[in-house]
Amino acid sequence: MRIDLHTHSTASDGTDTPAELVRNAAAAGLDVVALTDHDTTRGHAEAIAALRGLPEPAGLSLVTGAELSCRLDGVGLHMLAYLFDPDEPELSRERELVRDDRVPRAKTMIGKLRELGVDVTWEQVARIAGDGSVGRPHIAEALVELGVVPSVSDAFTPQWLADGGRAYAEKHELDPFDAIRLVKAAGGVTVFAHPAAAKRGRTVPESVIAELAAAGLDGIEADHMDHAPETRARLRGLAADLGLLATGSSDYHGSRKTCVLGEFTTDPEVYGEITRRATGAFPVPGAGGSPAA
Ligand code: AMP
Ligand code: ZN
Ligand code: FE
Ligand code: FE
């Protein structure tokens, strides 16, 4: 089984629509794909409809989820949340607060860029973001269009949009302990995304991962493109020590990043455990497929 538990669509900063993502996941031979857009569940309905429309026999199942933006002691971190009830009021409200604050925050970053002499506008960024949760990759793409940087990743430097960079602005984010509690209360499962992705900025120490584990965190994403092989091995060891699940996933963003669907995958036993723990939603089986766990 090939299980990819972390992908983005145009509902946030990916470039595939949710329907395209589902079709591409089936074409890539995945058995399970999770849709985990930043701070939103808006892509779920379209992804579910596309899954039901796949030609038989499609063995692909869809795991609904989100990637929640969190911050602890000034360090940004991402919490993957799976199979929670999307209508549970408290988590919905917090998700919307985070997502909605992305708009004024993007405008602040655009203002900083304009002060730095870059002729970027909100209209340009809004066109690129469409109706997705607006984020730095959209602003980065505007900088590529303007010829300021050669690629999206080149905009993630201290000169431009990296954490603490000249044009960076913070957004409202959740305390990760609150995120774990809220997701659990909505019947979902939490996995700390790319916990040691140092190239994205500061990361939290292992002692914090232990505290999150004690607070009910279910797992950590060990296998991820932003972790070197030795880091992946170390995180697997840490997960074993702390009684956490260890997952692997692509963090696919369509053409906005180089990774491909299924580049890293999750062990079927770990996936089975995630589905057993979740009570807020269930994997959606594709036409001709059966629930994978
Ligand atoms: P935001 O949520 O708006 O702060 O943007 C964070 C997103 O930017 C992440 O989810 C990644 O998709 C992307 N990102 C962060 N750091 C980098 C980097 N160094 N290179 C490319 N993309 C990055
Ligand atoms: Zn992203
Ligand atoms: Fe992330
Ligand atoms: Fe992601």
Coordinates of C-alpha atoms and ligand atoms in Angstrom, one line a residue:
M1 CA 0.0 0.0 0.0
R2 CA 1.2 3.5 -0.8
I3 CA -0.1 6.1 1.7
D4 CA 0.7 9.8 1.4
L5 CA -0.7 11.8 4.4
H6 CA 0.2 15.4 3.6
T7 CA -0.8 17.3 0.4
H8 CA -2.0 20.8 -0.6
S9 CA -4.5 22.0 -3.2
T10 CA -5.7 25.4 -4.4
A11 CA -7.7 25.5 -1.2
S12 CA -4.4 26.8 0.2
D13 CA -1.1 27.1 -1.5
G14 CA -1.0 24.1 -3.8
T15 CA -1.5 24.4 -7.6
D16 CA -3.8 21.4 -8.2
T17 CA -7.5 21.9 -7.6
P18 CA -8.8 19.4 -5.0
A19 CA -10.3 17.4 -7.9
E20 CA -7.0 17.4 -9.8
L21 CA -5.2 16.4 -6.7
V22 CA -7.4 13.3 -6.3
R23 CA -7.0 12.3 -9.9
N24 CA -3.3 12.8 -9.8
A25 CA -3.1 10.7 -6.6
A26 CA -5.0 7.9 -8.3
A27 CA -2.7 8.2 -11.4
A28 CA 0.4 8.1 -9.1
G29 CA -0.9 4.7 -7.8
L30 CA -1.5 5.9 -4.3
D31 CA -3.9 3.8 -2.1
V32 CA -4.5 6.6 0.4
V33 CA -4.1 10.4 0.1
A34 CA -4.7 13.0 2.8
L35 CA -5.8 16.5 1.8
T36 CA -4.2 18.8 4.4
D37 CA -4.6 22.4 3.3
H38 CA -3.3 25.1 5.5
D39 CA -5.9 26.1 8.1
T40 CA -8.9 25.1 6.0
T41 CA -11.2 22.2 5.1
R42 CA -12.7 24.1 2.1
G43 CA -11.2 21.6 -0.5
H44 CA -12.8 18.6 1.1
A45 CA -16.2 18.6 -0.7
E46 CA -14.6 18.9 -4.2
A47 CA -12.0 16.2 -3.4
I48 CA -14.8 13.8 -2.2
A49 CA -16.9 14.4 -5.3
A50 CA -13.8 13.8 -7.5
L51 CA -13.0 10.6 -5.6
R52 CA -16.5 9.3 -6.2
G53 CA -16.1 10.1 -9.9
L54 CA -12.9 8.1 -10.5
P55 CA -13.3 5.3 -12.9
E56 CA -13.5 1.8 -11.3
P57 CA -11.6 0.1 -10.0
A58 CA -10.1 3.0 -8.1
G59 CA -8.5 1.8 -4.9
L60 CA -7.8 5.3 -3.7
S61 CA -9.2 6.4 -0.3
L62 CA -9.2 10.0 0.8
V63 CA -8.3 11.1 4.3
T64 CA -9.7 14.5 5.1
G65 CA -7.5 16.8 7.2
A66 CA -5.8 20.2 7.5
E67 CA -2.4 21.6 8.5
L68 CA -2.9 24.0 11.3
S69 CA -0.5 26.9 11.8
C70 CA 0.8 27.0 15.3
R71 CA 3.4 29.0 17.3
L72 CA 5.2 28.2 20.5
D73 CA 7.8 30.5 22.2
G74 CA 8.2 32.4 18.9
V75 CA 8.8 29.2 16.8
G76 CA 6.3 28.5 14.0
L77 CA 5.2 24.9 13.7
H78 CA 2.6 23.0 11.7
M79 CA 0.2 20.5 13.1
L80 CA -1.4 18.0 10.8
A81 CA -4.9 17.1 11.8
Y82 CA -6.7 14.1 10.4
L83 CA -10.3 12.8 10.3
F84 CA -11.7 15.4 12.7
D85 CA -15.3 16.5 12.5
P86 CA -15.1 19.6 10.2
D87 CA -18.3 21.0 11.7
E88 CA -17.2 20.9 15.4
P89 CA -17.7 24.5 16.4
E90 CA -14.7 25.3 18.5
L91 CA -12.1 23.9 16.1
S92 CA -14.0 25.5 13.1
R93 CA -13.9 28.9 14.8
E94 CA -10.1 28.6 15.6
R95 CA -9.4 27.4 12.0
E96 CA -11.2 30.3 10.5
L97 CA -9.5 32.9 12.8
V98 CA -6.1 31.6 11.6
R99 CA -7.2 31.4 8.0
D100 CA -8.8 34.8 7.9
D101 CA -5.9 36.5 9.6
R102 CA -3.8 35.5 6.6
V103 CA -5.3 38.3 4.5
P104 CA -4.3 41.3 6.6
R105 CA -1.0 39.6 7.3
A106 CA -0.4 39.2 3.5
K107 CA -1.3 42.9 3.1
T108 CA 1.3 43.8 5.8
M109 CA 4.0 41.8 4.0
I110 CA 3.0 43.5 0.7
G111 CA 3.4 46.9 2.4
K112 CA 6.8 46.0 3.6
L113 CA 7.8 44.8 0.1
R114 CA 6.6 48.1 -1.4
E115 CA 8.7 50.0 1.1
L116 CA 11.6 47.9 -0.1
G117 CA 10.9 49.2 -3.6
V118 CA 9.1 46.1 -5.0
D119 CA 6.0 46.9 -7.1
V120 CA 3.8 44.1 -5.8
T121 CA 0.1 44.7 -5.1
W122 CA -2.6 42.9 -3.2
E123 CA -4.5 42.5 -6.5
Q124 CA -1.7 40.5 -7.9
V125 CA -1.3 38.3 -4.9
A126 CA -5.1 37.8 -4.6
R127 CA -5.2 36.7 -8.3
I128 CA -2.5 34.1 -7.6
A129 CA -4.1 32.9 -4.4
G130 CA -7.6 32.7 -5.9
D131 CA -9.9 31.5 -3.2
G132 CA -7.2 29.6 -1.3
S133 CA -5.9 30.4 2.2
V134 CA -3.4 33.1 1.2
G135 CA 0.2 32.4 2.2
R136 CA 3.8 33.3 1.6
P137 CA 4.1 30.9 -1.4
H138 CA 1.6 33.1 -3.2
I139 CA 3.5 36.3 -2.5
A140 CA 6.7 34.4 -3.5
E141 CA 5.1 33.6 -6.8
A142 CA 4.3 37.3 -7.3
L143 CA 8.0 38.1 -6.7
V144 CA 8.9 35.5 -9.4
E145 CA 6.4 37.1 -11.8
L146 CA 8.0 40.5 -11.1
G147 CA 11.5 39.1 -11.7
V148 CA 12.6 39.9 -8.2
V149 CA 13.6 36.3 -7.5
P150 CA 14.1 33.3 -9.9
S151 CA 11.9 30.8 -8.0
V152 CA 9.4 30.6 -5.1
S153 CA 12.0 29.0 -2.8
D154 CA 14.4 31.9 -3.5
A155 CA 11.9 34.2 -1.9
F156 CA 12.3 32.3 1.4
T157 CA 15.5 34.2 2.5
P158 CA 16.1 36.8 5.2
Q159 CA 16.2 39.3 2.4
W160 CA 12.5 38.6 1.6
L161 CA 10.0 36.3 3.2
A162 CA 11.8 33.9 5.5
D163 CA 10.7 33.9 9.2
G164 CA 12.0 37.2 10.5
G165 CA 13.0 38.3 7.0
R166 CA 12.7 41.9 5.9
A167 CA 9.2 41.5 4.5
Y168 CA 8.0 38.9 6.9
A169 CA 4.9 39.4 9.1
E170 CA 3.5 37.1 11.7
K171 CA -0.1 35.8 11.5
H172 CA -2.5 34.7 14.2
E173 CA -1.5 31.1 15.0
L174 CA -2.6 28.5 17.5
D175 CA -0.8 27.3 20.6
P176 CA 0.1 23.7 19.6
F177 CA -1.2 22.4 22.9
D178 CA -4.5 24.0 22.2
A179 CA -4.5 22.6 18.7
I180 CA -4.0 19.0 20.0
R181 CA -6.8 19.5 22.5
L182 CA -9.2 21.0 19.9
V183 CA -8.5 18.4 17.3
K184 CA -9.0 15.6 19.8
A185 CA -12.2 17.1 21.0
A186 CA -13.4 17.1 17.4
G187 CA -12.5 13.4 17.1
G188 CA -9.3 13.9 15.1
V189 CA -5.7 12.7 15.3
T190 CA -2.6 15.0 15.3
V191 CA 0.8 14.6 13.7
F192 CA 3.5 17.2 14.1
A193 CA 4.5 18.1 10.5
H194 CA 8.2 18.2 9.5
P195 CA 9.3 18.9 13.2
A196 CA 13.0 19.2 12.3
A197 CA 12.8 21.1 9.0
A198 CA 15.6 23.6 10.0
K199 CA 15.8 25.2 6.6
R200 CA 12.3 26.7 7.2
G201 CA 13.5 28.5 10.3
R202 CA 13.9 27.7 14.0
T203 CA 12.5 24.4 15.2
V204 CA 11.5 23.3 18.7
P205 CA 13.8 21.1 20.9
E206 CA 13.0 17.4 21.4
S207 CA 11.9 18.3 25.0
V208 CA 9.0 20.1 23.5
I209 CA 8.0 17.1 21.3
A210 CA 8.0 15.1 24.6
E211 CA 5.7 17.7 26.2
L212 CA 3.4 17.6 23.2
A213 CA 3.4 13.8 23.3
A214 CA 2.4 14.0 27.0
A215 CA -0.4 16.3 26.0
G216 CA -1.9 13.8 23.6
L217 CA 0.0 14.3 20.3
D218 CA -0.4 11.2 18.2
G219 CA 2.6 11.2 15.9
I220 CA 5.4 13.0 14.2
E221 CA 6.2 13.2 10.5
A222 CA 9.6 11.7 10.3
D223 CA 10.0 11.1 6.6
H224 CA 9.8 14.4 4.8
M225 CA 11.8 16.1 2.0
D226 CA 13.1 18.8 4.4
H227 CA 14.6 16.1 6.8
A228 CA 18.0 14.7 5.9
P229 CA 18.3 10.9 6.1
E230 CA 20.0 11.0 9.5
T231 CA 17.3 13.3 10.8
R232 CA 14.6 10.9 9.7
A233 CA 16.3 8.1 11.5
R234 CA 16.6 10.2 14.7
L235 CA 13.0 11.2 14.6
R236 CA 11.9 7.5 14.2
G237 CA 13.9 6.7 17.3
L238 CA 12.4 9.6 19.1
A239 CA 8.9 8.5 18.1
A240 CA 9.6 5.0 19.4
D241 CA 10.9 6.4 22.7
L242 CA 7.9 8.6 23.2
G243 CA 5.3 6.2 22.1
L244 CA 4.4 8.3 19.0
L245 CA 3.4 7.2 15.5
A246 CA 6.0 8.0 12.8
T247 CA 4.6 9.0 9.4
G248 CA 6.1 9.8 6.0
S249 CA 4.5 12.0 3.4
S250 CA 5.3 14.2 0.4
D251 CA 3.9 17.6 1.4
Y252 CA 3.0 17.9 -2.3
H253 CA 2.1 21.4 -3.5
G254 CA 1.6 20.7 -7.2
S255 CA 4.0 22.7 -9.4
R256 CA 4.9 25.2 -6.6
K257 CA 7.4 22.7 -5.1
T258 CA 9.6 20.1 -6.6
C259 CA 8.3 17.1 -4.6
V260 CA 6.0 14.5 -6.2
L261 CA 3.0 12.6 -4.8
G262 CA 4.1 9.5 -2.9
E263 CA 7.7 10.7 -2.6
F264 CA 7.5 9.6 1.0
T265 CA 4.9 7.3 2.4
T266 CA 3.4 6.1 5.7
D267 CA 3.6 2.5 6.9
P268 CA 0.1 0.8 6.6
E269 CA 0.2 -0.2 10.2
V270 CA 0.7 3.4 11.3
Y271 CA -2.1 4.4 9.0
G272 CA -4.4 1.8 10.4
E273 CA -3.7 3.1 13.9
I274 CA -4.6 6.6 12.8
T275 CA -7.9 5.5 11.4
R276 CA -8.6 3.4 14.6
R277 CA -8.0 6.5 16.8
A278 CA -10.2 8.9 14.7
T279 CA -13.8 9.3 15.5
G280 CA -14.7 12.6 13.9
A281 CA -14.6 11.4 10.3
F282 CA -13.7 8.3 8.3
P283 CA -11.6 7.8 5.2
V284 CA -13.7 8.1 2.1
P285 CA -13.4 5.1 -0.1
G286 CA -13.1 5.6 -3.9
A287 CA -15.5 4.0 -6.3
G288 CA -14.6 0.3 -6.4
G289 CA -12.3 0.7 -3.5
S290 CA -12.9 -0.3 0.1
P291 CA -11.8 1.5 3.3
A292 CA -8.2 0.8 3.6
A293 CA -8.2 0.0 7.3
Ligands
AMP1 P1 2.8 30.7 5.5 O1 1.9 29.7 6.0 O2 2.1 31.7 4.7 O3 3.7 31.3 6.6 O4 3.7 30.0 4.5 C1 4.4 28.8 4.9 C2 4.5 27.9 3.7 O5 5.6 28.4 2.9 C3 4.9 26.5 4.0 O6 3.8 25.7 4.2 C4 5.7 26.1 2.8 O7 4.7 25.6 1.8 C5 6.3 27.3 2.3 N1 7.7 27.4 2.7 C6 8.2 27.7 4.0 N2 9.6 27.7 4.0 C7 9.9 27.5 2.7 C8 11.2 27.4 2.0 N3 12.3 27.6 2.7 N4 11.2 27.2 0.7 C9 10.0 27.0 0.0 N5 8.8 27.1 0.6 C10 8.7 27.3 1.9
ZN2 ZN 2.1 25.1 2.0
FE3 FE 4.0 22.6 6.7
FE4 FE 2.4 21.3 4.2

